Coordinates of C-alpha atoms in Angstrom, one line a residue:
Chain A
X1 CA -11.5 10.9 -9.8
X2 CA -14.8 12.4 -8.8
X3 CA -17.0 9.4 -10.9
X4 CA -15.1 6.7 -8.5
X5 CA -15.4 8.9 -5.2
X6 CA -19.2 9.4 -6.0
X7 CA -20.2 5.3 -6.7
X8 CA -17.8 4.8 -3.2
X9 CA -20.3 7.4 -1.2
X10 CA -23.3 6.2 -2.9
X11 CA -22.5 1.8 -3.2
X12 CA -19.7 1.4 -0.5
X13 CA -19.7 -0.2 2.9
X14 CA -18.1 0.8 5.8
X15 CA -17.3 -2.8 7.7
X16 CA -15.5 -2.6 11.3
X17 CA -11.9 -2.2 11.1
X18 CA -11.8 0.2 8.6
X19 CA -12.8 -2.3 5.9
X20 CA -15.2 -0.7 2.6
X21 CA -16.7 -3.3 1.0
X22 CA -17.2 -1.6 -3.1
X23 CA -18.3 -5.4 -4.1
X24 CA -20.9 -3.7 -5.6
X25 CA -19.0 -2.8 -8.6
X26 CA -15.0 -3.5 -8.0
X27 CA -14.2 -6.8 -6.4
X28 CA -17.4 -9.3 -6.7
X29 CA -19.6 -7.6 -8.5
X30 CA -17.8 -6.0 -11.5
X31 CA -19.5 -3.0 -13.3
X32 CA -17.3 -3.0 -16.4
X33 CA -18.3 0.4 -17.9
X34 CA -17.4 1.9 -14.6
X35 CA -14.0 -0.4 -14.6
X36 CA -12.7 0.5 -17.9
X37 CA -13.5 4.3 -17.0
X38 CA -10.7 3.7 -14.5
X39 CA -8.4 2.0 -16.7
X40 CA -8.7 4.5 -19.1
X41 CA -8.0 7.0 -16.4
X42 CA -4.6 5.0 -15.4
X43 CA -4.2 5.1 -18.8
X44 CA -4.0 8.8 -19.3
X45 CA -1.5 8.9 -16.0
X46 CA 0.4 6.6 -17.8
X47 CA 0.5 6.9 -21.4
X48 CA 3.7 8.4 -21.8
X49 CA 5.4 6.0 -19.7
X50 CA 6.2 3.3 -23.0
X51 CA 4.2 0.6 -20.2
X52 CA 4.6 -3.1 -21.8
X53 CA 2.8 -4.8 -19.2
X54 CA 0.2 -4.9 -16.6
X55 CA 0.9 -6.8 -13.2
X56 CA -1.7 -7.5 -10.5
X57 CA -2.4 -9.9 -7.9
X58 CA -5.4 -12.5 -8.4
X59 CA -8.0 -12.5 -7.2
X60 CA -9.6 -8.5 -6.8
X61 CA -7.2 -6.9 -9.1
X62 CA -7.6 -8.8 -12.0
X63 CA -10.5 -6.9 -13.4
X64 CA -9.3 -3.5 -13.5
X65 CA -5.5 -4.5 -14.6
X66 CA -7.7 -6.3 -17.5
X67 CA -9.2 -3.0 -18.5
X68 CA -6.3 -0.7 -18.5
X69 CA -4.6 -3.2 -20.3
X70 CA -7.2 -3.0 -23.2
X71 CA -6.0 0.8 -23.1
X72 CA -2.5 0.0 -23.4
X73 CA -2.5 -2.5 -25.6
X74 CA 0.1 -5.0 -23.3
X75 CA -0.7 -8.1 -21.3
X76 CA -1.7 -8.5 -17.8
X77 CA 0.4 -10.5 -15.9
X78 CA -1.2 -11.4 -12.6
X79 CA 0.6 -12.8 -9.5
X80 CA -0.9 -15.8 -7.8
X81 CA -1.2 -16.4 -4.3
X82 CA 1.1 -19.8 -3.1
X83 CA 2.4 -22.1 -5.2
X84 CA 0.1 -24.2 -7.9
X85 CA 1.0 -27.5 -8.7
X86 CA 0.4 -26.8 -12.8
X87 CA 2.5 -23.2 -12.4
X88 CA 5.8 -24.7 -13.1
X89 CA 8.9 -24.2 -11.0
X90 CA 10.2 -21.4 -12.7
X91 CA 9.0 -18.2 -10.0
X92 CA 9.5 -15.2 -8.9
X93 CA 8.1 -15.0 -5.4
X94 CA 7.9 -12.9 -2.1
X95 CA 5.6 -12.8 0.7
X96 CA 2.5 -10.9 1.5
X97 CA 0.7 -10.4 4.7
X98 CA -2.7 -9.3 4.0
X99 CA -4.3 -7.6 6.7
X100 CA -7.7 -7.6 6.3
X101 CA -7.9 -11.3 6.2
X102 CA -5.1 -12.0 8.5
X103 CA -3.4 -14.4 6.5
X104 CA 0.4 -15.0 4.8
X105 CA 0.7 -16.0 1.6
X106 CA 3.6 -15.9 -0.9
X107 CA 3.2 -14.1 -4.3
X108 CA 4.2 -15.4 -7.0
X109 CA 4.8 -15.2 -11.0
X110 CA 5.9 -17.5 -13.5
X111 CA 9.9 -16.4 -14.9
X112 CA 9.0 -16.5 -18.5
X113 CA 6.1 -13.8 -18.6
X114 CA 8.5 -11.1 -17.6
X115 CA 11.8 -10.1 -18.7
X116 CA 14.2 -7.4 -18.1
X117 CA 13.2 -5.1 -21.1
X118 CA 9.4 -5.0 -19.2
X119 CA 8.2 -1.5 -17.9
X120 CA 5.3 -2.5 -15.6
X121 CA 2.6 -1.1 -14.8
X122 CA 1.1 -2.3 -11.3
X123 CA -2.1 -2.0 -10.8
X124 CA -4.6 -3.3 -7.9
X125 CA -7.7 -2.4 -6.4
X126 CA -6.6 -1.2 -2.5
X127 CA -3.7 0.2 -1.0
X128 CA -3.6 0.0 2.7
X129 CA -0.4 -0.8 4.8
X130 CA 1.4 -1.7 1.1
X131 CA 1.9 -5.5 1.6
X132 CA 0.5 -6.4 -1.8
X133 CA 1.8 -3.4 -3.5
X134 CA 5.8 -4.0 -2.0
X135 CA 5.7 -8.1 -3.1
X136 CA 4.7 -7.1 -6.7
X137 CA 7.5 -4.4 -6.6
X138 CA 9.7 -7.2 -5.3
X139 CA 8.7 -9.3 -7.9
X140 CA 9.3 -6.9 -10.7
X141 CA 13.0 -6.2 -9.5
X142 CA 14.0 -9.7 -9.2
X143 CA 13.0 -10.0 -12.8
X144 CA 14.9 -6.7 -13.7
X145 CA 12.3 -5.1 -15.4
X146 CA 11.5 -1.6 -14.4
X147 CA 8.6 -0.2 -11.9
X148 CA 7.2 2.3 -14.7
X149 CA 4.4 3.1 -11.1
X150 CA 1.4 2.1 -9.4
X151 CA -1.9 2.5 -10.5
X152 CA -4.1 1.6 -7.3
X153 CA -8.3 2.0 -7.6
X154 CA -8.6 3.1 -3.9
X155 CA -5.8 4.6 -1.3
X156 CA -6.4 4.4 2.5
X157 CA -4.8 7.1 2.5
X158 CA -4.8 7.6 6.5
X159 CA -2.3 3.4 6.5
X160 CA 1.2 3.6 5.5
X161 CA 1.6 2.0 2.7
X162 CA 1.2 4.9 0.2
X163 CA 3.8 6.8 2.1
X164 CA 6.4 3.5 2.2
X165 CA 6.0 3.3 -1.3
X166 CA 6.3 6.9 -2.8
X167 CA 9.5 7.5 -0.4
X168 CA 11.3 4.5 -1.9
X169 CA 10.9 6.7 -5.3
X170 CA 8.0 5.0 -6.6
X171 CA 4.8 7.1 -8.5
X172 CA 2.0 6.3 -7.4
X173 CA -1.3 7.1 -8.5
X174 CA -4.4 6.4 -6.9
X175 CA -7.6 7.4 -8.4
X176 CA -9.8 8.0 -5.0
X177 CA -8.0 8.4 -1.5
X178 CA -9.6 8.1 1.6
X179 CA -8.5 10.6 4.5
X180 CA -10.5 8.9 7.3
X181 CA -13.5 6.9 7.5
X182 CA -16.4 7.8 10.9
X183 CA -19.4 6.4 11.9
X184 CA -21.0 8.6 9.6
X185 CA -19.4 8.2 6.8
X186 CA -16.2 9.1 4.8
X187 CA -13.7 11.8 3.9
X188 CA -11.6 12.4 0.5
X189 CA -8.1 13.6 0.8
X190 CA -8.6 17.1 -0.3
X191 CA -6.1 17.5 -3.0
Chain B
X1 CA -13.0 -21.5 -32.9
X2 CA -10.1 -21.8 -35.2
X3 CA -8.1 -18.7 -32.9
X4 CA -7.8 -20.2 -30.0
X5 CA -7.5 -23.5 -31.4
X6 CA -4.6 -22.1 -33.2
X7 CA -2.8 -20.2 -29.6
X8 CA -3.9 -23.6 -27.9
X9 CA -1.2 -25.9 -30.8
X10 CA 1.2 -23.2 -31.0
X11 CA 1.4 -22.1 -26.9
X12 CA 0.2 -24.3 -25.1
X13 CA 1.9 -26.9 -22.8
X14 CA 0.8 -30.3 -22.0
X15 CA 1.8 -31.7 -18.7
X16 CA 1.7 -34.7 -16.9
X17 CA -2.2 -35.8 -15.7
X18 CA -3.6 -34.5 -19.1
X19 CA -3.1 -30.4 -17.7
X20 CA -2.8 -28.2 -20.5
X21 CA -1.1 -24.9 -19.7
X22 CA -2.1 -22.1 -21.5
X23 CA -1.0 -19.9 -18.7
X24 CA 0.8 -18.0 -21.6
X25 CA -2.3 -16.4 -22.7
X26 CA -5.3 -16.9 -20.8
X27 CA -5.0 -17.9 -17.1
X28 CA -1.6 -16.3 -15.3
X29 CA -0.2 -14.1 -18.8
X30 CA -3.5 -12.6 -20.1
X31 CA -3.1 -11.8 -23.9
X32 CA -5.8 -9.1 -23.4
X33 CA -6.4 -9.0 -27.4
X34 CA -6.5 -12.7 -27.8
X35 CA -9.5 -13.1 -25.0
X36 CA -11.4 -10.1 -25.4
X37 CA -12.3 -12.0 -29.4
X38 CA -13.5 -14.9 -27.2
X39 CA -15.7 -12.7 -25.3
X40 CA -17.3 -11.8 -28.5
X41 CA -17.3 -15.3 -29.6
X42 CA -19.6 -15.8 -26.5
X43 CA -21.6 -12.7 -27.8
X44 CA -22.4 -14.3 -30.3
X45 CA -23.3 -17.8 -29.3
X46 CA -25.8 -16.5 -26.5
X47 CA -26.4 -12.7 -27.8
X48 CA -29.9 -13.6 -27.8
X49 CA -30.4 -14.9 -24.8
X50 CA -31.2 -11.8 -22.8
X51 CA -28.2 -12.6 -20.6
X52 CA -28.7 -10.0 -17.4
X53 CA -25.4 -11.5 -16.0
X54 CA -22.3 -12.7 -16.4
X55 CA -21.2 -15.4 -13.4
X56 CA -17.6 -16.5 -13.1
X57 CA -15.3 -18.3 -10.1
X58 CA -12.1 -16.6 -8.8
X59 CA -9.1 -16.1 -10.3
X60 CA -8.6 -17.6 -14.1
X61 CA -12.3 -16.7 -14.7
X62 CA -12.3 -13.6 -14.0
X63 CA -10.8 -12.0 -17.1
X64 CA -13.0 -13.8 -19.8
X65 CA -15.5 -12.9 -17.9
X66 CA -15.0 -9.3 -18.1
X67 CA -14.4 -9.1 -21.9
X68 CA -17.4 -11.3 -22.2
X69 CA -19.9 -9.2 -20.1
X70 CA -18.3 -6.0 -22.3
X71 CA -20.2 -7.1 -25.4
X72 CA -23.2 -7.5 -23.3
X73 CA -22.9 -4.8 -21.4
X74 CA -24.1 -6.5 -18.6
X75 CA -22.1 -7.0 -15.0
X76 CA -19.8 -9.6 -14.0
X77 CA -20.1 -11.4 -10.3
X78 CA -17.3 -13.5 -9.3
X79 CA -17.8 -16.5 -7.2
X80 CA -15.1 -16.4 -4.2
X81 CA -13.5 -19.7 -3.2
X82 CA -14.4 -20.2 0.7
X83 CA -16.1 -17.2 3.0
X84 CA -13.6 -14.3 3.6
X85 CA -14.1 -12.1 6.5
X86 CA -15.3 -9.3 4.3
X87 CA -18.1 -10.9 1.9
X88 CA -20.9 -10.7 4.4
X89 CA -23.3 -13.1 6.0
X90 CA -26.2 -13.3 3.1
X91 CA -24.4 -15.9 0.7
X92 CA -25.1 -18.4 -1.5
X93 CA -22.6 -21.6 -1.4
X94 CA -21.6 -24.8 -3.2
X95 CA -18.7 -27.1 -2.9
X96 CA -16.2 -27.8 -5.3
X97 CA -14.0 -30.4 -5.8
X98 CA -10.2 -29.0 -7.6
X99 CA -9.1 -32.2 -9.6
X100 CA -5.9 -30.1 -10.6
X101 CA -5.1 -28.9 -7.1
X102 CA -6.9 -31.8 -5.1
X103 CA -8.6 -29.7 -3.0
X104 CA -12.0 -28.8 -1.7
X105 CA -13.3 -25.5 -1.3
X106 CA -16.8 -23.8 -1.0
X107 CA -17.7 -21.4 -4.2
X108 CA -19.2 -18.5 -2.5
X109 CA -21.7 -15.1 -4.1
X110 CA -22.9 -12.5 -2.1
X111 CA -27.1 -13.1 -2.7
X112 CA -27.3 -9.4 -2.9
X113 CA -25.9 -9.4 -6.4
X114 CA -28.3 -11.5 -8.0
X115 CA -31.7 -12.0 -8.2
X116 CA -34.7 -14.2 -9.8
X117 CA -35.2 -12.0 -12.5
X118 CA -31.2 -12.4 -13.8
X119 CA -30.8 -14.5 -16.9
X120 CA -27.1 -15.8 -16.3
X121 CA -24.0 -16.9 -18.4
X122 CA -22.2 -18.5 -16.4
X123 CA -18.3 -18.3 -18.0
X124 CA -15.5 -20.1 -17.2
X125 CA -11.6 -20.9 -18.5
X126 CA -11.7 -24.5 -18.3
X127 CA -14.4 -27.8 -18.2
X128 CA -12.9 -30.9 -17.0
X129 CA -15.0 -33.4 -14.2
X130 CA -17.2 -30.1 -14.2
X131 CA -17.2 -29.0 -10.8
X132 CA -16.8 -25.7 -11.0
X133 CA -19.7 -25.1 -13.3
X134 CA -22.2 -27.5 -11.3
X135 CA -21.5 -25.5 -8.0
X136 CA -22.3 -21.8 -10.2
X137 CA -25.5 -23.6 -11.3
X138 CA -26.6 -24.2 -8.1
X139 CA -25.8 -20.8 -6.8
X140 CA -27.8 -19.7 -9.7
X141 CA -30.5 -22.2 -8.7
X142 CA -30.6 -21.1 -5.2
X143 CA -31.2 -17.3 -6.0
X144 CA -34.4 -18.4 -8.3
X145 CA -32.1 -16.8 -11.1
X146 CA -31.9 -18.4 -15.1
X147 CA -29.1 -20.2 -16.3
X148 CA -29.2 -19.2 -20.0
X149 CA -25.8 -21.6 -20.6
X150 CA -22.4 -21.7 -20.5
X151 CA -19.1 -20.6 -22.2
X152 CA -16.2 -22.8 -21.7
X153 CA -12.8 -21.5 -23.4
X154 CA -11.0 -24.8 -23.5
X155 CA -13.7 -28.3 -22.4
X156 CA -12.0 -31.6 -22.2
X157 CA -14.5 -33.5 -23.7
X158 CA -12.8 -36.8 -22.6
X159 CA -13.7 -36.1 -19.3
X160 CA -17.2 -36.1 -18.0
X161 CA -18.0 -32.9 -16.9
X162 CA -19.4 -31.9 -20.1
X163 CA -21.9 -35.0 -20.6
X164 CA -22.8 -34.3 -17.3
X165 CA -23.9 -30.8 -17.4
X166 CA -25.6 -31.0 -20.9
X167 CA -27.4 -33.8 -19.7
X168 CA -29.4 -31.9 -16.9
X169 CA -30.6 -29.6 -20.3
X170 CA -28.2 -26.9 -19.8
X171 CA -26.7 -25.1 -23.3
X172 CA -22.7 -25.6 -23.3
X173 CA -20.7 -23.9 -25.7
X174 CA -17.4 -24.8 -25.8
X175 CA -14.9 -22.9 -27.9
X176 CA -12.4 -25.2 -28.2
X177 CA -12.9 -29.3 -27.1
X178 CA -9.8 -31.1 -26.9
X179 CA -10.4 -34.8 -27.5
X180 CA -6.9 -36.5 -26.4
X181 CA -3.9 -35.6 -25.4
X182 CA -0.6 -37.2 -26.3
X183 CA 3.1 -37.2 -26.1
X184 CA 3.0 -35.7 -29.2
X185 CA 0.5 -33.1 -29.1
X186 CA -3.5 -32.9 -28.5
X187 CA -6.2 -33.8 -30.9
X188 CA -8.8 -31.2 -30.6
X189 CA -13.0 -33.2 -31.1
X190 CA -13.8 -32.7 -34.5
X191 CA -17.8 -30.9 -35.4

């Protein structure tokens, strides 16, 4: 999607450890006309799909899953990270490692916002070695609802967790991926 | 606002230490529809204002936040709880106290993102002891910025955090004020 790769090359970061920081608009600072652009682009992946709701994972991917949802006209469901004291005991839950802050968490959604007629939608804002992406997929199975795909902001795509993903079966779409990241800059997968 | 009022009686739990659980629609569940009308309700409340900015805190702010700054056409920033590897060095911070989680944590915004010129809303899901919203006023303060007022979705006006704020001349809108719970029900603080 050439209006998200253009705002990466002109507003993103490129941190050590293969980290780009797009606060600027995706993750801290949120530019919603940009934002809803890319929901309405998941939304034209997806609109024949019959979606009936959105999941994410607090806190990054809450913005655009809010936006696409406007598009689809579902709810977002977003997974929290660890167990709340006021989120009732009724969960779904699996674990996620997440690699850029080093740190294991457990995922988690509340039973009665998800039912085995639901055709999610996952969306979230990175896709690196898949953690995020396979708990959610976890999550939607143990609910037996049905993995309509994946709607992910931005692929690295050169980390495995694209692959792992599409060769369990699963679509998934991902509106800018990055082939490789140098000193001086980055490079698109060339589609 | 009669709405939410309304979702609030018919959807809401109450649960032990006066928590009301609306994680149906607004905070876990996101009943996109539903808070995109209280994002207009803010729009009007402060639409003349010359709000620059819309200021939130991770996770349940978040989506209010973006269907609020949509009317306004403005951006959203998201404070992060504690300093992540990937935020940067050039931050403003306050510490917060979680009555519902009992737990402290440092509410963190990248100084980048705002500036003395921004006229801010700060939005937020809930007002309680009013934590939360004194910490985004001082990271407001600190960056020289405005704090045009606040949007609460649900305050709990038996609690102080309210008094407090409005007290120190800040504008608090509160779109629905719940003035007891009980076993039976909530009474909501009648205007």
């Amino acid at each position: 999607m050439k209006l998200l790769e253009n705002a990466i090359l002109e507003k993103g970061k490129i941190l050590p450890g293969n980290i780009l920081k797009i606060d600027s608009f995706l993750n801290h600072n949120i530019d919603v006309s940009l934002v809803s652009k890319l929901g309405e682009e998941f939304y034209r992946l997806y609109k024949d799909c019959s979606i009936t709701k959105i999941l994410t994972i607090e806190a990054s991917g809450i913005a655009v899953a809010c936006f696409t949802a406007q598009y689809f006209n579902v709810p977002v469901l977003f997974a929290k990270k660890e167990k709340t004291g006021n989120i009732g005991d009724e969960l779904y839950s699996a674990p996620v490692h997440s690699y850029t802050h080093n740190k294991d968490y457990t995922a988690v959604i509340s039973k009665e916002f998800i039912s085995s007629a639901d055709r999610v939608l996952i969306v979230d804002d990175f896709l690196a070695e898949g953690s995020a992406l396979l708990a959610m997929i976890s999550l939607v199975q143990q609910s037996g609802a049905t993995v309509a795909g994946a709607g992910i902001v931005v692929e690295k795509a050169f980390q495995d967790g694209g692959k792992i993903v599409r060769n369990q079966g699963y679509r998934v779409e991902s509106l800018a991926k990055i082939a490789s990241f140098s000193e001086d800059g980055l490079e698109f997968v060339k589609e």
